[in-house]
Amino acid sequence: MSDLPLTPHFRAVAPAYWSPLVRPLLLLVLLLGLWPAAQAQIVDDSTKNRYGAHTTFILRESNLMRGDTVGQIIDSTLTRLPQNRYWVHDSAFYQDLGNFGTASRHLLWEPNGQLGARLGRNAFDRYARDASNIPYYDTRSPYTFFRFNQGNPYEQIFELSYARSIKKAVNVGFAFERFGSNKILAVSNPRAGQVEHTNFLLFLRYQNKNDRYHLMTNFSTARHRAAEQGGIVVQPEDIRDDGSVNLKQSFDYGDEEVRLVGAINRDDRDRFRLAHTYRLIGRGLTAYHVADWSRQQNKYTDDQLLNTSTGLPRYDLRKHSTTITDDRADYRQFENTVGVMGNTPSVAYRLYGKVRNYKLESRVRKDDTDLGFTREELQYTQNDGPQLFLGGTAAFRYKQFAIEAAGEVKVPGKFKEIIQIDQTEYRFTGLARLGPLSGELLFTGYSPTLTQQRLEGNHFSWDNTTSATEFSNTQVQQARVLINQKLGNQYLQLVGTAANITGLVYYNEQAVPAQLDDERQVLSIMARHRFNVGHFFMDNQATYTKVTGGTIGLQIPELVGESRLYYQGYVFKKALLGQVGVQTYFQSRWQPYDYSPSTQQFFIQDHFTIRNTPIADAFVSADIKTLSIFFKMAYINQFLPQSGYFTTPYYTGLPRRLQFGIRWQFFN
C-alpha cells in the first residue's frame, strides 16, 4: 500500500495518516472550527467550558421515523474501545480470512431481512456504512471525532469526522475513514499490503422553524481493495501416511506458500439517501418519503493464472481466458418509498408503498485468438422491471406492556397470486413485551439473490433462471424469547431462538449454488451476565447453537463466547478513568465454510475441521476528559497450547501483536 504504509514501529506511525488525502481534511476542520470562534467559546460564570458529551446528541433515521427529535447522547465509554469487532460498522460475530478487512460472513444464524432483488455479494458488507443508519448530530458547538488504531505491524485504522450546526435549523458534517492491513502469509516484507479501504461521507440534517418538516440526507462513497491469497498450500512433508494433514506445521506465516499471488478483489460502492417528513395533523398524521440510490461494483482480477514454479494452472477452470481473469458485476438500484405515519406516547403506525428499480450487468475478459489480445465482453443483464412492495407497522405501548407488528409484501405480477405464500415474497414480524420479558415471531419468504440465480466468470458459471433450474423461495418461521433484567449491579440477558428453514439456498462443496430439499432447524440460546464487585467488573457472553435436520447447507459452531474481566477506577483526583484487564474469545470445534475468491462467496466443506479456539488479550485503557487511549497485547496465549489458529480452511489468524489506539473528541 504505497500511499498508506502500515508501519512496523510506533515512531513511524505519523506518515501513515498524514497522507495527501488526510491533510486537506485536517485543514478543513481547522478552518471550520475557527469560524466563528467567538460563538464556540461560551462559558459559564466559573469560566468552565459548558460544551461536552452532554450537549452533543446523535439522531438516526430510525429516530425520525419514530417522531424522536432528541436522540441519544454520544458514546464516550471505554468498554468497546479495545475490542476489534467494534472497529468496523457491524459488530456481530464473523468468520473471516484471518486478517483485518478480508472477506467475512456472519458466524451465527441471521435470517435474511430484505425482500426482492439483492445482488448477493456481501463478503465486504461489514466494512461499509449503512446509509439508513448514519449518525446525524444535534450540536450546540462544533463537534470533531478522531480515531487512530494501530496493530503493529498488521492493522491500521484512521477516522475523522466533523459536524456543526448552522443556527438551529441545519447541522452538516462529513466523515473520512481509511484503514488497511498487511499480509502475514508468504511474505518477507512486513509492509506488503493486503487490504486498503477508504470511505467518505457527507451528511446534512434540517428542520424548519415550526418543527413540522424534517430532513436527513447523506452521500457516501467506499472503495475496498483486497489481495486474495487463496489460503496456504499444503506441503508434501505435512501429509501423514493416512492422508491427513499435519496442520501444526502451517504456522510459519511468512515462510508459507499460498495458492494465489496476483488475485485482487475490488468492492466499490456509492450511495445517496434522502429521508424527509412533514407533519400534516400534529404527531398523529405525518407524510414521509425516502429516496435511496446505490451502486455496487465487484471486480475480480488475476494476471497470474499459472504457477511459474510448477507450470500448473492455479484454477481448475479457465473458461474465457487462459492468461488473465477480469470478472465484473455492476449493480445499480433506486428505491422510492412513500407513506404516512403517526406517533403518540401510546400508539404508533406506519403505512407505505415502495418501488425498486435495479439493473445488473455482468462482464468478463475473453481471449481473442484472431486479434491476439483480450477484450471485455458483456455476458448478461438482469432487470425484470420495477418491483412494488406494500408494508406497514403498528405499535401499542402502555406502561410496561408493549405490542408491535410489522409486515411487507412484494406484489407479484398478477395481484391475485399474492395469496400463494410459497411463491410470494413476504416478511411479517410480531413482538410482545411485558416488563423484562418479550417474545418475537418472524414469518418470511424470500427469493434467492441475483448472484445465486446467475453468474458468468472465468472460473465459475451457472444459470438458475430457467424453469428447469430456478430455485423456489426460502421460507423461515422463527420464534424468539428474550429476558433483560437488571438487579442492582447485575445485568442478565437471555435470548432463546427456534427457527425452521425450508428451501435454503446455499453454496455447496463445488462452490456453486444449490437448494436443500429438506428442512433445517436452528435452536440457539444466548446468555449474557454483567456484574461488578467493587472496582472489579465481569462481562460474560455465550451462544449455544444446535442445527438439526442435517449438517449440509448450514454450519455453525456449537459454542461461541467472549468474556471480559477488568479493574476500573479513577486516579489523579478523578482526572483519569482507567481499565486494566483481559478479554477472551472462544469458539468450539467445527467445520467452517471455505471461501471462493473469484465469486466472493463462502461455501460448505467437510474435509477441514478447526479445533477449539481460545484467544486471550490483555489490555489497558484510559479516559482523560475527551481523550481515550488503549494498549493491548493481542493473542497472548499463542503457543498455549498451539502456535496459531485457523479462521477458514488454510487461512491462519494473526499471531501475537501489540495494538494501541486513541479516540479524541472535540466539542468546540
XYZ file of C-alpha atoms in Angstrom:
668
model
C 0.000 0.000 0.000
C 2.169 2.772 -1.301
C 0.105 5.707 -0.088
C -0.790 4.226 3.319
C 2.184 2.303 4.685
C 1.496 0.181 7.726
C 4.427 0.961 9.947
C 6.253 -1.696 11.963
C 7.348 0.787 14.638
C 5.328 3.279 16.628
C 7.783 6.092 15.988
C 6.960 5.845 12.249
C 3.173 5.957 12.579
C 2.715 9.622 11.662
C 3.319 9.314 7.891
C 0.598 6.656 7.649
C -2.234 9.016 8.414
C -0.561 12.310 7.445
C -1.177 11.442 3.772
C -2.103 13.866 0.952
C -5.710 12.739 1.295
C -5.869 13.490 5.010
C -4.067 16.843 5.154
C -6.824 18.782 3.330
C -9.413 17.298 5.685
C -7.476 18.388 8.757
C -7.131 21.871 7.251
C -10.868 21.979 6.570
C -11.613 21.023 10.170
C -9.304 23.765 11.409
C -10.930 26.439 9.232
C -14.464 25.369 10.138
C -13.543 25.145 13.786
C -12.233 28.702 13.801
C -15.403 30.030 12.143
C -16.875 31.656 14.069
C -14.630 31.102 17.083
C -16.312 33.630 19.327
C -19.646 31.785 19.440
C -17.893 28.477 20.127
C -16.400 29.608 23.443
C -19.474 30.189 25.579
C -18.576 29.687 29.230
C -20.456 29.890 32.490
C -19.722 32.143 35.486
C -16.822 29.942 36.624
C -15.168 30.190 33.156
C -15.672 26.419 32.778
C -16.450 25.249 29.262
C -20.130 24.313 29.046
C -19.783 22.112 25.999
C -19.164 18.381 26.109
C -20.731 14.977 25.571
C -23.881 16.127 27.363
C -24.527 18.838 24.747
C -23.980 16.658 21.657
C -26.731 14.287 20.555
C -26.919 11.629 17.846
C -30.039 11.152 15.765
C -30.625 8.457 13.163
C -33.255 7.839 10.552
C -34.967 5.377 12.896
C -35.426 8.236 15.385
C -37.030 10.333 12.671
C -39.475 7.545 11.820
C -40.486 7.331 15.485
C -41.020 11.064 15.791
C -37.987 11.372 18.086
C -36.200 14.697 17.520
C -33.952 14.484 20.613
C -31.808 11.390 20.001
C -29.174 9.956 22.312
C -26.028 11.305 23.916
C -22.865 10.235 22.111
C -20.998 7.191 23.401
C -17.895 8.184 25.357
C -17.383 4.948 27.325
C -14.225 2.829 27.319
C -15.898 -0.575 27.086
C -15.751 -1.101 23.304
C -12.543 0.787 22.604
C -10.072 -2.182 22.666
C -12.469 -4.732 21.094
C -11.682 -5.442 17.437
C -15.215 -6.284 16.366
C -16.318 -2.740 17.238
C -13.690 -1.239 14.940
C -15.948 -1.807 11.915
C -19.571 -0.912 11.146
C -21.088 -4.284 12.078
C -20.122 -5.651 15.485
C -21.692 -9.120 15.078
C -19.516 -12.237 15.266
C -17.966 -13.029 11.887
C -15.894 -15.677 10.173
C -13.146 -14.053 8.092
C -9.873 -14.924 6.370
C -7.749 -14.222 9.425
C -6.753 -10.622 8.707
C -8.461 -7.293 9.214
C -10.534 -6.168 6.213
C -10.687 -9.550 4.481
C -13.851 -11.269 3.210
C -16.219 -12.284 6.007
C -19.621 -13.778 6.756
C -21.943 -13.947 9.774
C -20.787 -16.663 12.137
C -24.159 -17.169 13.869
C -27.610 -17.649 12.365
C -29.174 -14.488 10.963
C -32.356 -14.561 8.813
C -32.415 -12.502 5.644
C -34.088 -9.125 6.180
C -34.602 -7.842 2.622
C -37.151 -8.912 0.040
C -36.885 -8.683 -3.715
C -33.771 -8.161 -5.822
C -30.460 -8.356 -3.960
C -27.017 -8.589 -5.513
C -25.727 -11.207 -3.081
C -22.100 -10.030 -2.937
C -21.878 -9.497 0.841
C -18.318 -10.547 1.710
C -17.273 -6.946 2.426
C -20.553 -5.585 3.852
C -19.305 -5.145 7.412
C -16.736 -2.555 6.291
C -19.242 -0.285 4.508
C -21.521 2.244 6.181
C -25.271 1.583 6.202
C -26.892 4.692 4.698
C -30.118 4.065 6.641
C -28.230 4.063 9.961
C -25.887 7.045 9.537
C -25.494 9.155 12.710
C -26.683 12.742 12.366
C -25.968 15.312 15.061
C -27.589 17.977 17.159
C -24.659 20.035 18.431
C -24.542 23.246 20.431
C -20.926 23.649 19.345
C -18.759 22.193 16.559
C -18.053 18.508 17.168
C -14.953 16.689 15.891
C -14.244 12.976 16.254
C -10.800 11.489 15.650
C -9.751 7.842 15.897
C -6.500 6.058 15.148
C -5.761 2.377 15.831
C -2.550 0.507 15.028
C -1.966 -3.238 15.246
C 1.783 -3.476 14.867
C 2.568 -4.208 12.057
C -0.592 -5.665 10.506
C -3.614 -3.393 11.054
C -4.259 0.336 10.897
C -7.402 2.488 11.143
C -7.797 6.223 10.696
C -11.146 8.015 11.056
C -12.017 11.700 11.182
C -15.494 13.229 11.350
C -16.761 16.749 11.858
C -20.227 18.225 12.419
C -21.520 21.681 13.234
C -24.861 23.425 13.463
C -25.793 26.454 11.412
C -28.176 28.220 13.722
C -30.770 25.699 14.940
C -32.187 24.567 11.625
C -29.209 22.887 9.954
C -26.475 20.513 11.018
C -23.915 19.488 8.433
C -20.795 17.371 8.546
C -18.514 14.838 6.962
C -16.617 11.677 7.901
C -13.467 10.247 6.364
C -12.286 6.732 7.091
C -9.235 4.857 5.862
C -7.967 1.503 7.053
C -5.750 -1.272 5.839
C -3.866 -4.395 6.733
C -0.603 -6.005 5.693
C -0.018 -9.580 4.594
C 1.075 -12.176 7.117
C 1.303 -15.227 4.816
C 4.015 -15.923 2.231
C 5.718 -12.547 2.527
C 9.079 -11.302 3.791
C 8.223 -7.583 3.677
C 6.031 -6.508 6.634
C 4.789 -3.557 4.532
C 3.245 -5.751 1.800
C -0.351 -4.583 1.728
C -3.337 -6.908 1.716
C -6.331 -4.612 2.279
C -6.968 -0.946 1.523
C -10.263 0.754 2.314
C -11.385 4.382 2.037
C -14.787 5.805 2.807
C -16.013 9.389 2.538
C -19.372 10.522 3.897
C -21.275 13.809 3.666
C -24.418 14.280 5.756
C -26.957 17.007 6.478
C -29.924 17.339 8.825
C -32.537 20.101 8.583
C -35.663 21.097 10.478
C -37.783 24.169 9.829
C -38.703 26.776 12.433
C -42.134 25.380 13.303
C -40.681 21.843 13.601
C -43.112 20.370 11.058
C -40.587 19.474 8.374
C -37.513 17.317 8.984
C -34.891 16.152 6.521
C -31.931 13.776 6.731
C -29.687 13.103 3.764
C -26.267 11.603 3.178
C -23.934 10.587 0.390
C -21.143 8.054 0.863
C -18.508 6.519 -1.339
C -16.456 3.458 -0.355
C -13.529 1.801 -2.099
C -12.348 -1.586 -0.839
C -9.374 -3.475 -2.311
C -8.272 -6.879 -1.009
C -5.409 -9.040 -2.229
C -6.631 -12.650 -2.313
C -4.096 -15.349 -1.407
C -6.330 -18.422 -1.662
C -5.067 -19.992 1.552
C -1.936 -21.975 2.412
C -0.610 -24.676 0.078
C -0.104 -27.963 1.929
C 3.428 -29.229 1.509
C 4.061 -32.963 0.792
C 6.015 -33.384 4.027
C 2.964 -32.176 6.009
C 0.784 -35.052 4.745
C 0.703 -38.092 7.051
C 0.738 -41.720 5.889
C -3.051 -41.991 6.319
C -3.607 -38.972 4.031
C -4.455 -36.500 6.792
C -2.699 -33.140 7.040
C -0.469 -32.142 9.946
C -1.893 -28.645 10.467
C 0.589 -27.870 13.242
C 3.166 -27.267 10.511
C 1.085 -24.476 8.930
C 2.048 -21.648 11.300
C 5.267 -20.444 9.737
C 3.323 -17.443 8.408
C 5.755 -15.570 6.139
C 7.504 -18.796 5.107
C 4.313 -20.499 3.946
C 3.298 -20.853 0.288
C -0.114 -19.606 -0.868
C -2.329 -20.625 -3.792
C -2.771 -17.176 -5.379
C -0.235 -14.378 -5.840
C -1.821 -12.000 -8.357
C -5.516 -12.025 -7.401
C -7.305 -8.808 -6.370
C -10.904 -8.276 -5.266
C -12.406 -4.805 -5.524
C -15.691 -3.746 -3.956
C -16.678 -0.169 -4.875
C -19.865 1.387 -3.524
C -21.630 4.731 -3.855
C -24.889 5.563 -2.151
C -27.212 8.522 -1.745
C -30.140 8.527 0.679
C -32.759 11.155 1.460
C -35.434 10.816 4.155
C -37.833 13.633 4.986
C -41.117 14.000 6.865
C -43.874 16.616 7.070
C -46.457 16.761 9.857
C -49.900 17.141 8.372
C -52.010 16.968 11.537
C -49.771 17.140 14.592
C -47.991 13.938 15.549
C -50.958 11.795 14.532
C -50.501 12.128 10.772
C -47.149 12.678 9.108
C -46.261 12.134 5.465
C -42.809 10.880 4.592
C -40.659 9.995 1.610
C -37.379 8.073 1.358
C -35.241 8.019 -1.779
C -32.317 5.601 -1.921
C -29.886 5.250 -4.828
C -26.965 2.858 -4.680
C -24.260 1.469 -6.929
C -22.042 -1.525 -6.216
C -19.294 -2.871 -8.450
C -17.452 -6.097 -7.656
C -14.374 -6.850 -9.748
C -12.034 -9.837 -9.520
C -8.736 -9.818 -11.418
C -5.797 -12.195 -11.593
C -2.952 -11.900 -14.108
C -1.022 -14.936 -12.847
C -3.207 -17.912 -13.715
C -0.218 -20.265 -13.948
C 2.131 -21.254 -11.144
C 5.501 -20.257 -12.589
C 7.428 -22.688 -10.378
C 5.369 -25.774 -11.296
C 3.810 -24.714 -14.607
C 0.404 -25.889 -13.373
C -2.781 -23.755 -13.559
C -3.935 -22.170 -10.311
C -7.624 -22.711 -11.212
C -9.488 -25.837 -12.266
C -11.433 -23.964 -14.963
C -10.329 -21.158 -17.265
C -13.398 -20.684 -19.398
C -12.890 -17.370 -21.201
C -9.172 -16.622 -20.921
C -6.073 -18.668 -20.197
C -3.906 -15.623 -19.454
C -5.956 -13.241 -17.327
C -9.113 -13.162 -15.231
C -11.169 -9.972 -15.210
C -14.731 -10.638 -13.964
C -17.013 -7.721 -13.165
C -20.529 -7.257 -11.794
C -22.133 -3.789 -11.869
C -25.313 -3.384 -9.820
C -27.454 -0.246 -9.615
C -30.604 0.198 -7.586
C -33.042 3.045 -6.974
C -35.844 2.906 -4.399
C -38.646 5.312 -3.643
C -40.743 4.862 -0.520
C -43.821 6.999 0.161
C -46.037 6.662 3.191
C -47.819 8.124 6.188
C -47.173 7.579 9.878
C -48.254 8.684 13.302
C -46.546 8.669 16.689
C -48.150 9.316 20.065
C -46.953 8.248 23.528
C -49.088 5.080 23.361
C -49.801 4.366 19.671
C -47.640 4.398 16.544
C -48.299 3.297 12.987
C -46.809 3.481 9.512
C -48.162 2.602 6.050
C -46.053 2.753 2.917
C -45.529 1.724 -0.668
C -42.083 1.162 -2.160
C -40.879 0.910 -5.756
C -37.479 -0.561 -6.607
C -35.733 -0.375 -9.966
C -32.476 -2.251 -10.483
C -30.035 -3.378 -13.143
C -27.197 -5.896 -13.006
C -24.593 -6.164 -15.750
C -22.005 -8.949 -15.822
C -18.799 -8.664 -17.860
C -15.744 -10.884 -18.403
C -12.484 -10.524 -20.331
C -12.022 -13.044 -23.142
C -9.141 -14.208 -25.282
C -9.490 -13.119 -28.896
C -7.368 -15.625 -30.816
C -7.883 -13.823 -34.127
C -6.659 -10.448 -32.878
C -4.132 -11.822 -30.382
C -5.318 -9.927 -27.288
C -8.104 -9.972 -24.722
C -11.286 -7.936 -24.853
C -14.043 -7.163 -22.380
C -17.481 -8.537 -23.215
C -20.939 -8.086 -21.674
C -22.281 -11.509 -20.703
C -25.795 -10.784 -19.486
C -28.095 -8.193 -17.948
C -30.635 -8.869 -15.199
C -33.553 -6.465 -14.871
C -37.136 -7.684 -14.532
C -38.678 -4.214 -14.284
C -39.913 -2.225 -11.269
C -40.640 -4.173 -8.096
C -43.518 -2.981 -5.894
C -43.704 -3.530 -2.137
C -46.504 -2.728 0.316
C -45.963 -2.645 4.039
C -46.760 -1.174 7.387
C -46.151 -1.240 11.124
C -48.335 -0.802 14.203
C -47.400 -0.482 17.869
C -49.212 -0.012 21.168
C -47.498 0.838 24.451
C -48.935 1.126 27.961
C -46.612 1.347 30.954
C -44.563 -1.893 30.938
C -46.640 -3.542 28.228
C -45.993 -3.148 24.507
C -47.072 -4.923 21.355
C -45.741 -4.331 17.859
C -46.418 -5.774 14.409
C -44.809 -5.173 11.020
C -45.247 -6.611 7.566
C -44.085 -6.211 3.990
C -45.137 -7.985 0.810
C -43.643 -7.917 -2.666
C -46.568 -7.519 -5.025
C -46.422 -10.188 -7.773
C -47.082 -9.519 -11.442
C -50.650 -10.765 -11.007
C -52.044 -9.351 -7.776
C -54.268 -12.376 -7.125
C -51.115 -14.513 -6.751
C -50.294 -12.660 -3.524
C -52.202 -15.320 -1.554
C -49.847 -18.068 -2.817
C -47.455 -17.984 0.108
C -44.893 -20.374 -1.384
C -44.455 -18.108 -4.439
C -44.780 -14.687 -2.789
C -42.046 -12.784 -1.011
C -43.177 -11.554 2.379
C -41.977 -10.682 5.865
C -44.200 -10.472 8.956
C -42.954 -9.869 12.495
C -44.693 -9.568 15.818
C -43.397 -8.580 19.229
C -44.953 -8.515 22.691
C -43.185 -7.115 25.740
C -44.129 -7.183 29.406
C -41.507 -5.701 31.687
C -38.220 -7.571 31.216
C -39.835 -10.392 29.194
C -40.525 -10.208 25.469
C -41.357 -12.582 22.648
C -40.900 -12.255 18.885
C -42.321 -14.111 15.892
C -40.989 -13.972 12.338
C -42.502 -15.405 9.156
C -40.699 -14.697 5.914
C -40.275 -15.983 2.398
C -37.685 -14.573 0.024
C -36.155 -15.277 -3.371
C -32.509 -16.228 -3.995
C -30.032 -13.440 -4.673
C -29.210 -12.339 -8.206
C -25.756 -13.924 -7.884
C -27.302 -17.237 -6.806
C -29.591 -17.075 -9.808
C -26.901 -16.462 -12.398
C -23.145 -15.918 -12.713
C -20.700 -15.964 -15.609
C -16.976 -15.763 -14.877
C -13.680 -17.146 -15.994
C -13.648 -19.832 -13.271
C -17.329 -20.368 -12.413
C -20.515 -20.341 -14.436
C -24.152 -21.163 -13.611
C -27.659 -20.212 -14.727
C -30.564 -20.953 -12.387
C -33.070 -18.677 -14.120
C -34.686 -21.228 -16.436
C -37.867 -23.058 -15.484
C -35.928 -26.310 -15.128
C -33.209 -24.948 -12.824
C -34.715 -21.979 -10.965
C -34.854 -22.050 -7.180
C -38.034 -21.689 -5.163
C -38.349 -19.170 -2.338
C -36.758 -19.868 1.028
C -39.275 -19.977 3.909
C -38.355 -19.185 7.524
C -40.503 -19.422 10.641
C -38.797 -18.218 13.794
C -39.751 -17.690 17.436
C -37.605 -15.860 19.953
C -37.925 -15.199 23.694
C -35.861 -12.504 25.412
C -35.273 -11.630 29.052
C -33.480 -8.418 30.021
C -33.248 -7.870 33.745
C -31.131 -5.588 35.911
C -30.855 -6.287 39.613
C -28.655 -3.838 41.453
C -25.219 -4.009 39.900
C -26.028 -7.170 37.923
C -27.435 -7.375 34.422
C -28.768 -10.573 32.863
C -29.823 -11.142 29.274
C -31.199 -14.431 27.901
C -32.262 -14.994 24.303
C -33.746 -18.272 23.102
C -34.346 -18.774 19.365
C -36.012 -21.572 17.400
C -36.086 -21.335 13.599
C -37.386 -23.655 10.909
C -35.894 -23.146 7.434
C -37.351 -24.628 4.242
C -35.688 -24.489 0.829
C -32.397 -22.976 1.973
C -30.207 -21.827 -0.927
C -26.501 -22.237 -0.173
C -23.153 -22.797 -1.906
C -22.235 -26.498 -1.979
C -18.875 -28.290 -1.883
C -18.243 -27.322 -5.523
C -18.795 -23.650 -4.574
C -21.932 -23.371 -6.758
C -25.487 -22.563 -5.584
C -27.765 -25.418 -4.523
C -31.076 -25.709 -2.700
C -31.990 -28.104 0.090
C -34.996 -30.363 -0.407
C -35.466 -30.918 3.320
C -35.813 -28.596 6.298
C -33.266 -27.346 8.797
C -33.971 -26.366 12.390
C -31.798 -23.945 14.331
C -32.024 -23.856 18.124
C -29.888 -21.341 19.981
C -29.545 -19.869 23.447
C -27.582 -16.699 24.129
C -26.766 -15.710 27.709
C -25.006 -12.581 28.914
C -24.181 -11.666 32.500
C -22.555 -8.439 33.677
C -21.724 -7.588 37.274
C -19.125 -5.924 39.430
C -17.662 -6.366 42.872
C -16.264 -3.034 43.906
C -13.892 -1.924 41.162
C -13.756 -5.356 39.509
C -16.087 -5.868 36.541
C -17.027 -9.060 34.733
C -18.874 -9.346 31.419
C -19.579 -12.827 30.027
C -21.496 -13.744 26.883
C -22.014 -17.133 25.225
C -24.202 -18.513 22.429
C -25.023 -22.209 22.096
C -26.407 -23.323 18.712
C -27.728 -26.687 17.557
C -28.635 -27.398 13.924
C -30.924 -30.384 13.295
C -32.296 -31.964 10.140
C -28.819 -32.439 8.637
C -25.411 -30.797 8.556
C -25.349 -29.941 4.837
C -26.117 -26.344 3.919
C -25.825 -24.729 7.333
C -22.732 -24.913 9.514
C -22.469 -23.064 12.841
C -20.076 -23.681 15.764
C -21.966 -25.037 18.756
C -20.442 -22.577 21.209
C -19.252 -19.014 20.652
C -18.427 -16.841 23.632
C -16.415 -13.947 24.932
C -15.537 -12.716 28.390
C -14.030 -9.564 29.900
C -12.553 -9.204 33.366
C -11.137 -5.811 34.271
C -10.428 -3.394 37.084
C -11.838 0.101 36.666
C -11.187 3.165 38.762
C -10.198 6.814 38.937
C -6.718 8.152 39.642
C -5.120 11.595 39.875
C -8.065 13.126 41.741
C -10.538 11.646 39.235
C -8.770 13.254 36.304
C -8.229 9.843 34.669
C -10.568 6.851 34.417
C -8.658 3.650 33.736
C -9.310 -0.004 32.952
C -6.870 -2.908 33.229
C -7.945 -6.394 32.316
C -8.158 -9.364 29.983
C -10.668 -10.340 27.341
C -11.091 -13.798 25.853
C -12.874 -15.273 22.849
C -13.827 -18.928 22.485
C -15.099 -20.877 19.503
C -15.818 -24.593 19.685
C -14.638 -27.245 17.251
C -16.429 -27.054 13.867
C -16.116 -27.363 10.093
C -16.066 -23.767 8.836
C -17.116 -22.521 5.420
C -14.473 -22.430 2.709
C -14.041 -19.345 0.510
C -14.093 -18.827 -3.270
C -12.232 -15.576 -4.097
C -13.429 -15.221 -7.707
C -17.119 -15.262 -6.695
C -16.667 -13.686 -3.229
C -18.758 -16.494 -1.722
C -18.315 -18.810 1.265
C -19.265 -22.450 0.663
C -19.592 -25.568 2.787
C -16.887 -28.245 3.044
C -16.347 -31.447 5.024
C -12.578 -32.022 4.887
C -11.239 -29.348 7.259
C -12.031 -29.095 10.971
C -10.977 -26.239 13.220
C -10.256 -27.315 16.769
C -11.444 -25.448 19.870
C -10.083 -21.921 19.569
C -9.419 -19.835 22.713
C -7.919 -16.373 22.142
C -6.909 -14.114 25.044
C -5.924 -10.425 25.028
C -4.577 -8.202 27.811
C -5.408 -4.509 27.690
C -5.011 -1.171 29.439
C -7.325 1.713 28.552
C -7.780 5.189 29.951
C -10.061 8.169 29.544
C -8.785 11.703 30.201
C -11.655 14.105 29.642
C -12.253 13.922 25.878
C -9.230 11.733 25.096
C -9.383 7.921 25.289
C -6.428 5.618 24.719
C -5.725 1.891 24.926
C -2.833 -0.560 24.672
C -3.486 -4.242 24.073
C -1.372 -7.346 23.679
C -3.484 -9.480 21.353
C -3.368 -13.291 21.402
C -1.178 -13.509 24.494
C -1.841 -17.255 24.686
C -0.069 -18.023 21.403
C 1.860 -21.302 21.831
C -0.516 -22.212 24.666
C -1.474 -24.816 23.616
C -0.606 -24.274 19.915
C 1.412 -21.826 17.831
C -1.567 -20.474 15.882
C -5.177 -20.973 14.869
C -7.307 -21.087 11.719
C -10.352 -18.970 10.894
C -11.162 -20.507 7.475
C -9.717 -23.641 5.831
C -5.977 -22.943 5.310
C -6.288 -19.298 6.393
C -4.492 -18.576 9.673
C -5.366 -15.905 12.203
C -2.885 -13.197 13.143
C -0.113 -14.066 15.638
C 0.628 -12.261 18.893
C 0.976 -8.497 18.395
C 0.752 -5.164 20.170
C -2.213 -2.921 19.389
C -2.833 0.618 20.506
C -5.321 3.322 19.687
C -6.627 6.769 20.556
C -10.054 8.363 20.342
C -10.282 12.116 20.667
C -13.500 14.114 20.714
C -13.555 17.914 20.471
C -16.669 19.848 21.462
C -15.738 23.398 20.487
